Coordinates of C-alpha atoms and ligand atoms in Angstrom, one line a residue:
M47 CA -0.2 0.1 -0.6
N48 CA 1.3 3.0 -0.9
F49 CA 0.6 4.9 2.6
N50 CA 1.3 8.7 2.9
P51 CA 1.5 10.1 6.0
S52 CA 0.0 13.4 5.6
V53 CA -1.0 16.2 7.7
K54 CA -4.3 14.9 7.6
F55 CA -3.2 11.6 8.6
R56 CA -2.4 12.7 12.2
A57 CA -4.6 15.5 13.0
S58 CA -7.3 12.4 12.5
I59 CA -4.8 10.9 16.1
P60 CA -6.4 12.3 18.7
E61 CA -5.0 14.8 21.5
E62 CA -5.5 12.4 23.8
I63 CA -2.8 10.6 22.9
I64 CA -0.6 12.1 21.6
L65 CA -0.2 13.7 25.6
V66 CA -0.1 10.5 26.7
A67 CA 2.9 9.4 24.3
N68 CA 4.8 12.4 24.8
K69 CA 4.6 12.2 28.3
L70 CA 6.0 8.2 27.9
V71 CA 8.6 8.6 25.3
A72 CA 10.1 11.9 28.2
S73 CA 9.4 9.8 30.6
G74 CA 12.3 7.5 28.4
Y75 CA 10.3 5.1 26.9
N76 CA 8.9 4.3 23.8
A77 CA 5.4 4.0 22.9
Y78 CA 3.3 3.1 19.5
L79 CA -0.3 2.7 18.4
V80 CA -0.9 -0.5 17.8
G81 CA -3.9 -3.1 16.9
G82 CA -7.5 -1.9 15.8
C83 CA -6.4 1.9 15.6
V84 CA -3.7 1.8 13.5
R85 CA -5.0 -0.8 11.0
D86 CA -8.8 1.7 10.9
L87 CA -7.0 4.3 10.5
L88 CA -4.9 3.3 7.1
M89 CA -7.4 2.1 6.3
G90 CA -9.7 5.2 6.7
R91 CA -12.1 4.4 9.8
E92 CA -12.7 5.6 12.9
P93 CA -11.1 3.9 15.3
K94 CA -13.0 2.4 18.2
D95 CA -10.7 2.9 20.3
W96 CA -6.9 3.6 21.4
D97 CA -4.5 0.7 22.3
V98 CA -1.3 1.9 23.2
A99 CA 2.0 -0.6 23.6
T100 CA 5.4 0.5 25.2
D101 CA 8.1 -1.1 26.9
A102 CA 7.3 0.9 30.2
K103 CA 6.3 -2.4 32.8
P104 CA 3.3 -1.6 34.4
E105 CA 4.3 -0.6 37.9
E106 CA 6.1 2.7 35.8
I107 CA 3.2 3.5 34.1
Q108 CA 1.3 3.3 36.6
K109 CA 4.0 5.6 38.5
I110 CA 4.4 8.1 35.4
F111 CA 0.2 8.4 35.1
S112 CA -0.9 9.2 39.2
T113 CA -1.4 12.7 38.5
F114 CA -1.9 12.7 34.8
A115 CA -4.7 14.8 33.6
G116 CA -5.6 16.8 37.2
A117 CA -5.5 13.4 39.4
T118 CA -3.5 13.0 42.6
A119 CA -1.3 10.6 44.0
D120 CA -4.8 9.4 46.2
K121 CA -7.3 9.3 43.5
P122 CA -4.4 8.1 40.8
A123 CA -5.3 8.6 37.2
T124 CA -4.5 4.7 36.4
V125 CA -6.6 1.9 37.0
Y126 CA -4.7 -2.3 37.0
E127 CA -7.0 -4.4 37.6
N128 CA -5.7 -7.3 34.8
K129 CA -3.2 -10.2 34.6
F130 CA -2.2 -9.4 31.4
G131 CA -0.1 -5.7 31.9
T132 CA -2.1 -3.3 31.5
V133 CA -2.7 -0.1 32.4
G134 CA -5.7 2.4 31.6
V135 CA -5.0 6.3 32.4
K136 CA -8.1 8.3 32.5
T137 CA -7.8 11.7 30.4
G138 CA -10.2 13.6 31.5
S139 CA -11.8 13.5 28.0
D140 CA -15.1 14.1 26.6
N141 CA -14.9 11.5 23.7
E142 CA -16.5 8.0 24.9
S143 CA -13.6 6.3 22.7
L144 CA -10.8 8.1 25.1
K145 CA -12.5 8.8 28.7
I146 CA -9.8 5.3 29.4
I147 CA -6.2 4.7 27.1
E148 CA -4.9 1.8 27.3
I149 CA -1.3 1.2 28.3
T150 CA -0.1 -2.1 27.4
T151 CA 3.7 -3.3 28.6
F152 CA 4.9 -5.3 25.2
R153 CA 4.5 -8.4 25.3
I154 CA 5.2 -12.6 24.0
E155 CA 2.7 -15.1 24.8
G156 CA 4.0 -18.0 27.1
K157 CA 2.4 -21.4 26.0
Y158 CA -1.4 -21.5 25.8
T159 CA -1.9 -25.3 26.8
D160 CA -6.0 -25.2 27.7
K161 CA -5.9 -23.4 23.6
R162 CA -7.4 -20.1 25.3
H163 CA -5.0 -18.5 28.2
P164 CA -1.5 -18.6 27.5
D165 CA -0.3 -20.0 30.6
E166 CA 1.9 -16.9 31.5
I167 CA 2.4 -13.1 30.2
K168 CA 6.6 -12.1 29.3
F169 CA 7.2 -8.6 28.9
A170 CA 9.0 -8.0 25.5
E171 CA 12.0 -5.6 24.9
T172 CA 11.0 -4.5 21.3
I173 CA 7.8 -3.5 19.7
E174 CA 8.2 -6.5 17.2
E175 CA 8.4 -9.1 19.6
D176 CA 4.8 -7.9 20.7
L177 CA 3.6 -7.3 16.9
G178 CA 4.7 -11.2 16.5
R179 CA 2.2 -11.9 19.1
R180 CA -0.9 -11.1 17.5
D181 CA -3.2 -12.8 15.5
F182 CA -3.2 -11.0 12.2
T183 CA -0.6 -9.0 10.0
I184 CA -3.4 -6.0 9.7
N185 CA -3.4 -6.0 12.8
A186 CA 0.1 -6.0 13.7
I187 CA 1.1 -2.4 13.0
A188 CA 2.8 -0.2 15.0
L189 CA 2.3 3.6 14.8
K190 CA 5.5 5.4 16.3
P191 CA 2.8 9.0 16.8
N192 CA 5.4 11.2 16.6
T193 CA 4.7 14.2 17.6
Q194 CA 8.3 16.1 15.9
N195 CA 8.0 16.2 13.0
L196 CA 4.6 16.0 11.2
K197 CA 5.5 12.3 10.1
P198 CA 4.2 9.2 11.8
E199 CA 6.5 6.5 11.8
L200 CA 4.8 3.1 10.8
V201 CA 6.3 -0.6 12.3
D202 CA 5.0 -3.5 10.1
P203 CA 7.2 -6.4 9.8
F204 CA 4.8 -8.6 8.5
N205 CA 3.3 -6.2 6.0
G206 CA 0.6 -5.4 6.9
Q207 CA 0.1 -2.7 4.9
D208 CA 0.5 -4.7 1.9
D209 CA -2.2 -7.5 3.7
I210 CA -4.6 -3.6 4.2
K211 CA -4.3 -2.7 0.7
N212 CA -5.1 -6.6 -1.0
K213 CA -8.0 -6.6 1.8
I214 CA -6.5 -9.8 2.7
I215 CA -6.5 -11.6 6.5
R216 CA -3.5 -13.4 7.1
A217 CA -2.1 -14.9 10.6
V218 CA 1.1 -14.1 11.7
G219 CA 3.8 -16.4 11.5
N220 CA 2.8 -20.3 11.0
P221 CA -1.2 -20.6 10.8
E222 CA -1.1 -23.8 12.3
D223 CA 0.4 -23.1 15.6
R224 CA -1.9 -19.4 15.8
F225 CA -5.0 -21.0 15.9
N226 CA -3.5 -24.0 18.0
E227 CA -2.7 -21.3 20.7
D228 CA -5.9 -19.7 20.7
A229 CA -8.4 -20.7 18.8
L230 CA -10.1 -18.3 19.6
R231 CA -8.7 -16.3 16.8
L232 CA -11.3 -19.0 13.9
M233 CA -13.7 -17.0 14.9
R234 CA -11.9 -13.7 14.6
A235 CA -10.3 -14.5 11.0
V236 CA -14.0 -14.7 10.1
R237 CA -15.1 -11.1 11.9
F238 CA -12.7 -8.5 10.6
A239 CA -13.4 -10.6 7.3
T240 CA -16.8 -10.2 6.9
E241 CA -16.4 -7.1 9.2
L242 CA -13.9 -5.7 6.8
D243 CA -15.2 -7.3 3.8
F244 CA -11.7 -8.9 3.3
S245 CA -10.9 -12.4 1.9
I246 CA -8.8 -14.9 4.2
Q247 CA -5.5 -16.0 2.5
G248 CA -4.8 -19.5 1.6
K249 CA -2.9 -21.1 4.1
T250 CA -4.6 -18.6 6.7
A251 CA -8.4 -20.3 5.5
V252 CA -7.4 -24.1 5.4
A253 CA -5.4 -24.1 8.8
V254 CA -8.8 -22.2 10.3
K255 CA -10.5 -25.5 8.6
K256 CA -8.6 -28.1 9.2
Q257 CA -8.3 -26.5 13.4
A258 CA -11.9 -25.5 13.0
G259 CA -12.9 -29.0 15.8
L260 CA -10.7 -25.6 18.4
L261 CA -13.6 -23.8 18.9
E262 CA -15.2 -26.8 21.5
M263 CA -12.5 -25.8 23.7
I264 CA -13.3 -22.3 23.7
A265 CA -15.5 -20.4 25.9
K266 CA -19.6 -20.4 25.2
E267 CA -19.1 -16.1 25.9
R268 CA -16.4 -15.0 23.7
I269 CA -17.6 -17.4 20.6
R270 CA -20.8 -15.6 21.5
D271 CA -19.1 -11.9 21.1
E272 CA -17.7 -12.8 17.8
F273 CA -20.9 -14.2 16.8
I274 CA -22.5 -11.4 17.6
K275 CA -19.3 -8.8 15.4
I276 CA -20.2 -10.9 12.8
L277 CA -23.9 -10.6 12.3
M278 CA -24.0 -7.0 13.3
A279 CA -21.5 -6.4 10.0
E280 CA -23.2 -5.3 6.8
K281 CA -22.0 -8.0 5.0
A282 CA -23.5 -10.7 7.8
V283 CA -24.8 -13.1 5.7
S284 CA -21.2 -13.5 4.0
G285 CA -19.9 -14.3 7.3
I286 CA -22.4 -17.0 7.8
Q287 CA -21.6 -18.2 4.6
L288 CA -17.8 -18.1 5.4
L289 CA -18.1 -19.9 8.9
E290 CA -20.3 -22.3 6.9
D291 CA -17.5 -22.8 4.6
L292 CA -14.7 -23.5 6.9
G293 CA -16.1 -26.0 9.1
L294 CA -17.2 -23.5 12.5
L295 CA -21.1 -23.6 11.9
R296 CA -21.6 -26.3 13.1
F297 CA -19.9 -25.8 17.1
I298 CA -22.0 -22.4 16.7
A299 CA -25.6 -22.8 15.2
P300 CA -25.5 -26.9 14.0
E301 CA -29.5 -26.3 13.7
L302 CA -28.8 -23.4 10.8
R303 CA -26.8 -26.3 8.6
D304 CA -29.8 -28.6 8.8
G305 CA -31.3 -25.9 6.2
I306 CA -29.0 -26.1 3.5
G307 CA -30.7 -28.2 0.8
V308 CA -34.1 -28.1 1.7
G309 CA -36.5 -27.4 -0.6
Q310 CA -39.6 -25.5 -0.1
N311 CA -43.1 -25.3 -1.0
K312 CA -44.6 -23.3 -4.3
H313 CA -43.7 -20.0 -2.0
H314 CA -40.5 -19.8 -2.1
I315 CA -38.2 -20.3 -4.8
Y316 CA -34.8 -21.0 -1.8
T317 CA -34.0 -23.7 -0.1
V318 CA -34.3 -22.7 3.6
W319 CA -31.2 -22.3 4.4
E320 CA -30.8 -19.4 2.1
H321 CA -34.3 -18.7 3.5
N322 CA -32.9 -18.2 6.7
L323 CA -29.9 -16.5 5.2
K324 CA -31.9 -14.4 2.9
A325 CA -33.9 -12.7 5.4
L326 CA -30.7 -12.1 7.6
D327 CA -29.7 -9.8 4.2
Y328 CA -33.0 -8.0 4.7
A329 CA -32.0 -7.4 7.9
A330 CA -28.9 -6.0 7.4
K331 CA -29.1 -3.8 4.8
K332 CA -31.8 -1.9 7.1
N333 CA -29.6 -2.2 9.5
Y334 CA -31.8 -3.4 12.5
S335 CA -30.8 -4.2 15.6
L336 CA -29.3 -7.7 16.7
E337 CA -33.1 -9.5 17.7
I338 CA -34.1 -8.6 14.7
R339 CA -31.2 -9.9 13.1
L340 CA -31.6 -12.8 14.9
A341 CA -35.0 -13.8 15.0
A342 CA -34.9 -13.5 10.7
L343 CA -31.7 -15.6 11.3
L344 CA -33.8 -18.3 13.5
H345 CA -37.4 -18.0 12.0
D346 CA -37.9 -21.0 9.8
I347 CA -35.0 -22.6 11.3
G348 CA -38.1 -25.6 12.5
K349 CA -38.4 -26.1 9.1
P350 CA -36.2 -28.8 8.4
A351 CA -37.9 -31.0 11.0
T352 CA -41.6 -30.0 10.4
K353 CA -41.2 -31.1 6.8
V354 CA -44.2 -32.9 5.1
G355 CA -43.7 -34.7 2.0
E356 CA -41.7 -33.3 -1.2
G357 CA -42.2 -31.1 -3.6
L358 CA -44.4 -27.9 -4.1
D359 CA -46.9 -28.6 -1.8
C360 CA -45.3 -29.6 0.7
T361 CA -45.5 -28.5 4.3
F362 CA -44.7 -27.2 7.6
Y363 CA -46.7 -27.1 10.0
N364 CA -45.8 -25.9 13.3
H365 CA -42.2 -25.4 12.3
E366 CA -42.8 -21.9 14.0
I367 CA -43.2 -23.6 17.1
V368 CA -39.3 -26.0 16.6
S369 CA -37.8 -22.9 15.4
A370 CA -38.3 -21.3 18.8
K371 CA -37.3 -24.0 20.4
L372 CA -34.6 -24.5 18.5
A373 CA -33.4 -20.9 18.6
A374 CA -34.2 -21.4 22.8
E375 CA -31.5 -24.0 23.0
I376 CA -29.0 -21.9 20.6
L377 CA -29.2 -18.9 22.3
D378 CA -29.1 -20.4 25.7
R379 CA -26.2 -22.4 24.5
L380 CA -23.9 -19.3 23.3
R381 CA -24.7 -17.6 26.7
F382 CA -27.1 -15.0 25.3
P383 CA -28.6 -12.5 28.1
K384 CA -31.7 -14.0 29.1
D385 CA -33.8 -10.5 27.7
L386 CA -32.2 -10.4 24.9
A387 CA -33.4 -14.4 24.1
E388 CA -37.3 -14.4 25.1
K389 CA -37.4 -11.1 22.9
I390 CA -36.2 -13.0 20.3
I391 CA -38.2 -16.2 20.5
H392 CA -41.3 -14.7 20.9
L393 CA -40.4 -13.1 17.7
V394 CA -39.6 -16.4 16.1
R395 CA -42.8 -18.2 17.7
Y396 CA -44.9 -15.9 16.6
H397 CA -43.9 -14.7 13.1
L398 CA -46.3 -16.8 11.0
F399 CA -49.4 -14.1 11.8
Y400 CA -51.2 -14.1 9.7
Y401 CA -53.7 -10.9 8.6
N402 CA -55.8 -10.8 5.3
V403 CA -58.0 -7.4 5.6
G404 CA -62.4 -8.1 5.8
E405 CA -61.2 -11.9 6.9
V406 CA -59.6 -11.1 10.5
S407 CA -62.3 -8.6 12.2
E408 CA -60.7 -5.8 14.7
A409 CA -62.1 -8.5 18.6
G410 CA -59.0 -10.6 16.4
V411 CA -56.5 -8.0 15.7
R412 CA -56.8 -6.8 19.8
R413 CA -56.1 -10.6 20.5
F414 CA -52.7 -10.0 18.3
L415 CA -52.3 -7.7 20.0
A416 CA -53.3 -8.7 23.2
R417 CA -50.4 -11.9 22.1
V418 CA -47.3 -10.2 20.8
G419 CA -47.7 -6.9 22.5
P420 CA -48.5 -3.6 21.3
E421 CA -44.9 -2.4 21.9
N422 CA -43.6 -5.5 19.8
V423 CA -45.8 -5.2 16.1
D424 CA -42.7 -2.9 14.6
D425 CA -40.4 -5.7 15.1
F426 CA -42.6 -7.8 13.9
I427 CA -43.4 -6.4 11.2
K428 CA -40.1 -6.0 10.6
I429 CA -39.4 -9.6 10.7
R430 CA -42.6 -10.3 8.4
E431 CA -40.6 -8.6 6.2
A432 CA -37.6 -9.9 6.3
D433 CA -39.5 -13.5 5.5
R434 CA -41.2 -12.3 2.9
I435 CA -38.4 -11.0 0.8
G436 CA -36.5 -13.7 1.7
S437 CA -39.3 -15.7 0.0
G438 CA -37.5 -14.6 -3.0
V439 CA -41.3 -14.5 -4.6
P440 CA -42.1 -11.4 -2.4
K441 CA -46.0 -11.1 -2.9
A442 CA -48.6 -7.9 -2.1
V443 CA -49.0 -8.4 1.8
P444 CA -47.6 -4.1 2.0
Y445 CA -51.0 -3.2 1.7
K446 CA -52.2 -5.9 4.1
L447 CA -49.6 -4.9 6.8
R448 CA -50.4 -1.5 6.2
H449 CA -54.0 -2.2 6.7
L450 CA -53.1 -4.5 9.8
L451 CA -51.1 -1.0 11.0
F452 CA -54.1 1.1 10.7
M453 CA -57.2 -1.3 12.0
I454 CA -54.2 -1.3 15.1
E455 CA -54.6 2.1 15.4
K456 CA -57.6 2.2 15.1
V457 CA -58.2 -0.2 18.3
K458 CA -55.6 1.1 20.5
Q459 CA -56.7 2.5 23.2
D460 CA -59.4 -0.9 23.4
P461 CA -58.6 -2.8 26.3
I462 CA -56.2 -6.0 25.3
S463 CA -54.9 -6.4 29.1
P464 CA -56.3 -8.2 32.5
K465 CA -54.5 -4.8 33.6
M466 CA -56.6 -2.4 31.7
L467 CA -59.9 -4.0 33.0
K468 CA -62.8 -1.8 35.0
V469 CA -62.2 -4.0 37.9
N470 CA -59.3 -6.0 39.2
G471 CA -58.7 -9.3 41.6
E472 CA -59.2 -7.6 44.5
D473 CA -62.8 -6.6 43.3
V474 CA -62.9 -10.1 42.1
M475 CA -62.2 -11.5 45.6
K476 CA -64.9 -9.1 47.6
I477 CA -67.4 -9.3 45.3
L478 CA -67.4 -13.1 45.4
G479 CA -65.9 -13.2 49.1
I480 CA -63.5 -15.8 47.9
E481 CA -59.8 -16.0 48.7
P482 CA -56.9 -15.3 46.2
G483 CA -56.3 -17.7 44.2
P484 CA -56.8 -20.0 41.3
R485 CA -59.7 -19.1 40.6
V486 CA -59.4 -14.6 40.2
G487 CA -57.5 -15.7 38.0
R488 CA -59.4 -17.6 35.6
I489 CA -62.6 -15.2 36.2
L490 CA -60.6 -11.8 34.4
S491 CA -59.2 -14.4 32.0
V492 CA -62.8 -14.6 31.0
L493 CA -63.7 -11.6 31.7
L494 CA -60.6 -10.4 29.5
D495 CA -61.8 -12.2 25.9
E496 CA -65.7 -10.6 26.8
V497 CA -63.9 -7.1 26.5
I498 CA -61.6 -8.1 23.9
E499 CA -64.5 -9.4 21.7
N500 CA -66.9 -5.8 23.0
P501 CA -64.1 -3.5 23.7
E502 CA -68.1 -1.5 25.1
K503 CA -68.1 -4.5 27.6
N504 CA -65.6 -3.0 29.9
T505 CA -67.6 -1.2 32.3
K506 CA -67.6 -1.2 36.1
E507 CA -71.0 -2.3 35.8
N508 CA -71.6 -4.7 33.2
L509 CA -68.3 -6.6 34.6
E510 CA -69.9 -6.8 38.3
F511 CA -72.4 -8.2 37.5
R512 CA -70.5 -10.9 34.9
I513 CA -68.7 -11.5 38.2
Q514 CA -71.7 -12.7 40.1
D515 CA -72.6 -15.0 37.8
L516 CA -69.0 -16.4 36.5
G517 CA -69.4 -16.6 40.8
K518 CA -72.5 -19.2 40.3
L519 CA -69.8 -21.4 38.0
S520 CA -67.4 -24.9 39.6
D521 CA -63.6 -24.4 39.3
I522 CA -63.7 -27.3 35.9
E523 CA -66.4 -25.5 34.0
L524 CA -65.0 -22.1 34.6
E525 CA -61.5 -23.0 33.8
K526 CA -62.8 -24.7 30.9
L527 CA -64.0 -21.0 29.9
A528 CA -60.7 -19.9 30.8
K529 CA -59.8 -22.6 28.7
I530 CA -60.8 -21.0 26.1
S531 CA -60.6 -17.9 26.0
R532 CA -56.9 -18.4 26.2
G533 CA -56.9 -20.3 22.6
K534 CA -58.8 -17.6 21.5
K535 CA -54.8 -15.1 21.1
E536 CA -54.0 -17.7 18.8
E537 CA -56.6 -16.7 16.0
F538 CA -54.1 -15.2 14.6
E539 CA -52.1 -18.6 13.4
S540 CA -54.5 -20.8 13.2
G541 CA -56.4 -19.1 10.9
I542 CA -53.6 -19.5 8.5
E543 CA -53.2 -23.2 8.5
E544 CA -56.8 -23.4 7.8
E545 CA -56.5 -20.7 5.2
M546 CA -53.4 -22.4 3.5
K547 CA -55.1 -25.9 3.8
K548 CA -57.7 -24.9 2.5
K549 CA -55.8 -22.6 -1.0
F550 CA -53.3 -25.0 -0.9
Y551 CA -52.7 -27.9 0.9
V552 CA -54.4 -30.7 0.8
K553 CA -54.6 -32.6 3.7
Ligands
ATP106 P1 -11.5 -3.8 17.2 O1 -11.9 -3.2 15.8 O2 -12.7 -4.8 16.9 O3 -11.8 -3.5 18.4 P2 -9.3 -4.7 17.0 O4 -8.1 -5.4 16.0 O5 -8.7 -4.0 17.8 O6 -10.7 -5.0 16.5 P3 -9.0 -5.5 19.9 O7 -10.2 -7.5 20.2 O8 -10.0 -4.4 20.2 O9 -8.8 -6.4 18.6 O10 -7.7 -6.8 20.1 C1 -6.6 -5.5 19.9 C2 -5.5 -6.2 19.2 O11 -5.4 -6.6 20.4 C3 -5.3 -6.8 18.0 O12 -5.5 -6.0 17.0 C4 -4.6 -7.9 17.7 O13 -3.7 -7.0 17.4 C5 -4.5 -8.0 19.1 N1 -4.7 -9.2 19.8 C6 -6.7 -9.3 20.4 N2 -6.9 -10.8 20.1 C7 -6.0 -11.2 20.0 C8 -5.6 -12.7 20.7 N3 -6.7 -13.7 20.5 N4 -4.7 -13.2 19.2 C9 -3.5 -12.5 19.3 N5 -4.0 -10.9 19.4 C10 -5.4 -10.9 19.9
MG107 MG1 -10.1 -2.6 19.1

C-alpha cells in the first residue's frame, strides 16, 4: 500500500493520545499505537478504541501517569486490574473512546496448554516481538505518533500494509500454530473478514478449516461476542456463509445447517438455508438491531424437522413452534442474556401471524395485540418483511400490512390486558367473598376475553354483574371457559393454517 502519512493523518490522532505518548517518551520509554486503531487509521476508518504499547512496565506506567490529567496521588489516574500488563489511564476526555486509554507493556505470550489462555505473560523488549504475538498481519502494525515531525513512523514487520491493500486476512507466522495457541482466532479471522469485507488468505483459511474443532475448547461467551460482531456487520450473510465454508458453523449453530439443501413449497424459490440467510440479509441491509437479525436468521430453523412431503406441495406445519424451541436452545447454549433471548424467541414463535383485509375482525386484531404485545408490533412487521423479501417471491403483502397497522391504530385504546379491565382481582375477591387463588385469575381471564370481543362491555357495572354470574360456576366449568379464552388468542395463527390448508394443501 502506498501509505502516505499526511498532515491530515496526523490530525486524525487525537490530542489525548499524543499527550500520553509524549509523556511516555519524556520519561525515557517508547510509545506506539497498535492493533485495531492503526489498521483503521490506515483504512481511513474511525478507530473504535485506542491502544498504546510501550516498553515501560505496568508499575512504571502507573508511576508516570498517577497525576495525569489533574489526578492526585490519592486518587490516581490509572487503573490496573488485569494480569495482562494493561494499565488504563483516565484522560478526562469527553469522547467515550478516549476516556480511558489502555497502555500495554510489550509482551510475548507463553505456551497455551488450554488453547485459550496463555500459561504466563512474558514481557518483551521490542515492539517487533510484541507485534509477533498478534493474530493477523493487519492487526500487527505499530505506529509511532512522533510528535517532533508530522510524519508518523510505522513498524510493519509482517507487511500488514500490503494485506490491507489487498484486503487479506493472514495469520502472523504459522497459521496452524497460531490457531492452536488460541482458538478464538478462528472466529476472529471470520469476524474481521466480514467486518472489513476482506478474504482469508489461502494457508490461513486451510488452517482454520483444519483446526475448526478447536472451537469446542473456547468459552461460549467469547464465541458469542465474535458471532454478534459478525451478525452486526453489513455483510453478515457472507460471514455466516464463511463460518459454514470453513467448518465453524457446526460448532456454533449446527441447527442452521439442517436447512442446507432442504427445498420448500410453491411459496418459495429458495431452500430453507438460503431463505434464512436472505431474511438476515434484509435485516442487515436495513441496519436493524441484533434481535431482529437473529430472529430473521432463526425464524424458519424448525422447518427441516417439520417438513412433510416433497416438492411444491410439501408442508411445514407448526414449524414456528419448533423454530422457537431450537432458537431457545441455540441462544441458551451461546449464553445470550435472558431478556434478549426471550425477545428473539417471542419474535420467532409468532412470526407467522395471519392477517387479511376483511377476514380478521377488530376483536381478532385486539387478540393479536394481546398475544404479541403492542410494544412489539414494529418488530413483528420487520420480521414479516424480512421473511417476505427473503422468500424470493414477495407477494403484494405491504398493502395487507399497512391495513393491519391501520386496524391496530383503530383498536389501540381498547382493553387488551387484565390491567386494562375496569375491575381487578381485589374486586373479584370482594364480590365473591373468596381468597386469592386460581379462581380469581380464571374469572379475570374470561372477563378479558369478553371485553376483547366487545370493548363496550368494559364498564364497572357490567363486569361486577358478570363476576357474580361467573362466581356461580364450578372450578371445572370456569377452567373450561378460561381455556377457551386463552385459546382464542391463537386466532391469528390458526387462521393461516386453515387458509393454507384450504387454498393450497390437501392434507
Ligand atoms: P476492533 O476494531 O474490533 O476493536 P481490534 O483489532 O482492535 O478490533 P481487539 O479485540 O480490540 O481487536 O484487540 C486489539 C489488538 O490486540 C488486535 O488488533 C490484535 O493485535 C491483538 N489481539 C486481540 N485479540 C487477540 C488474540 N486472540 N490473539 C492475538 N492477538 C490478539
Ligand atoms: Mg480494539
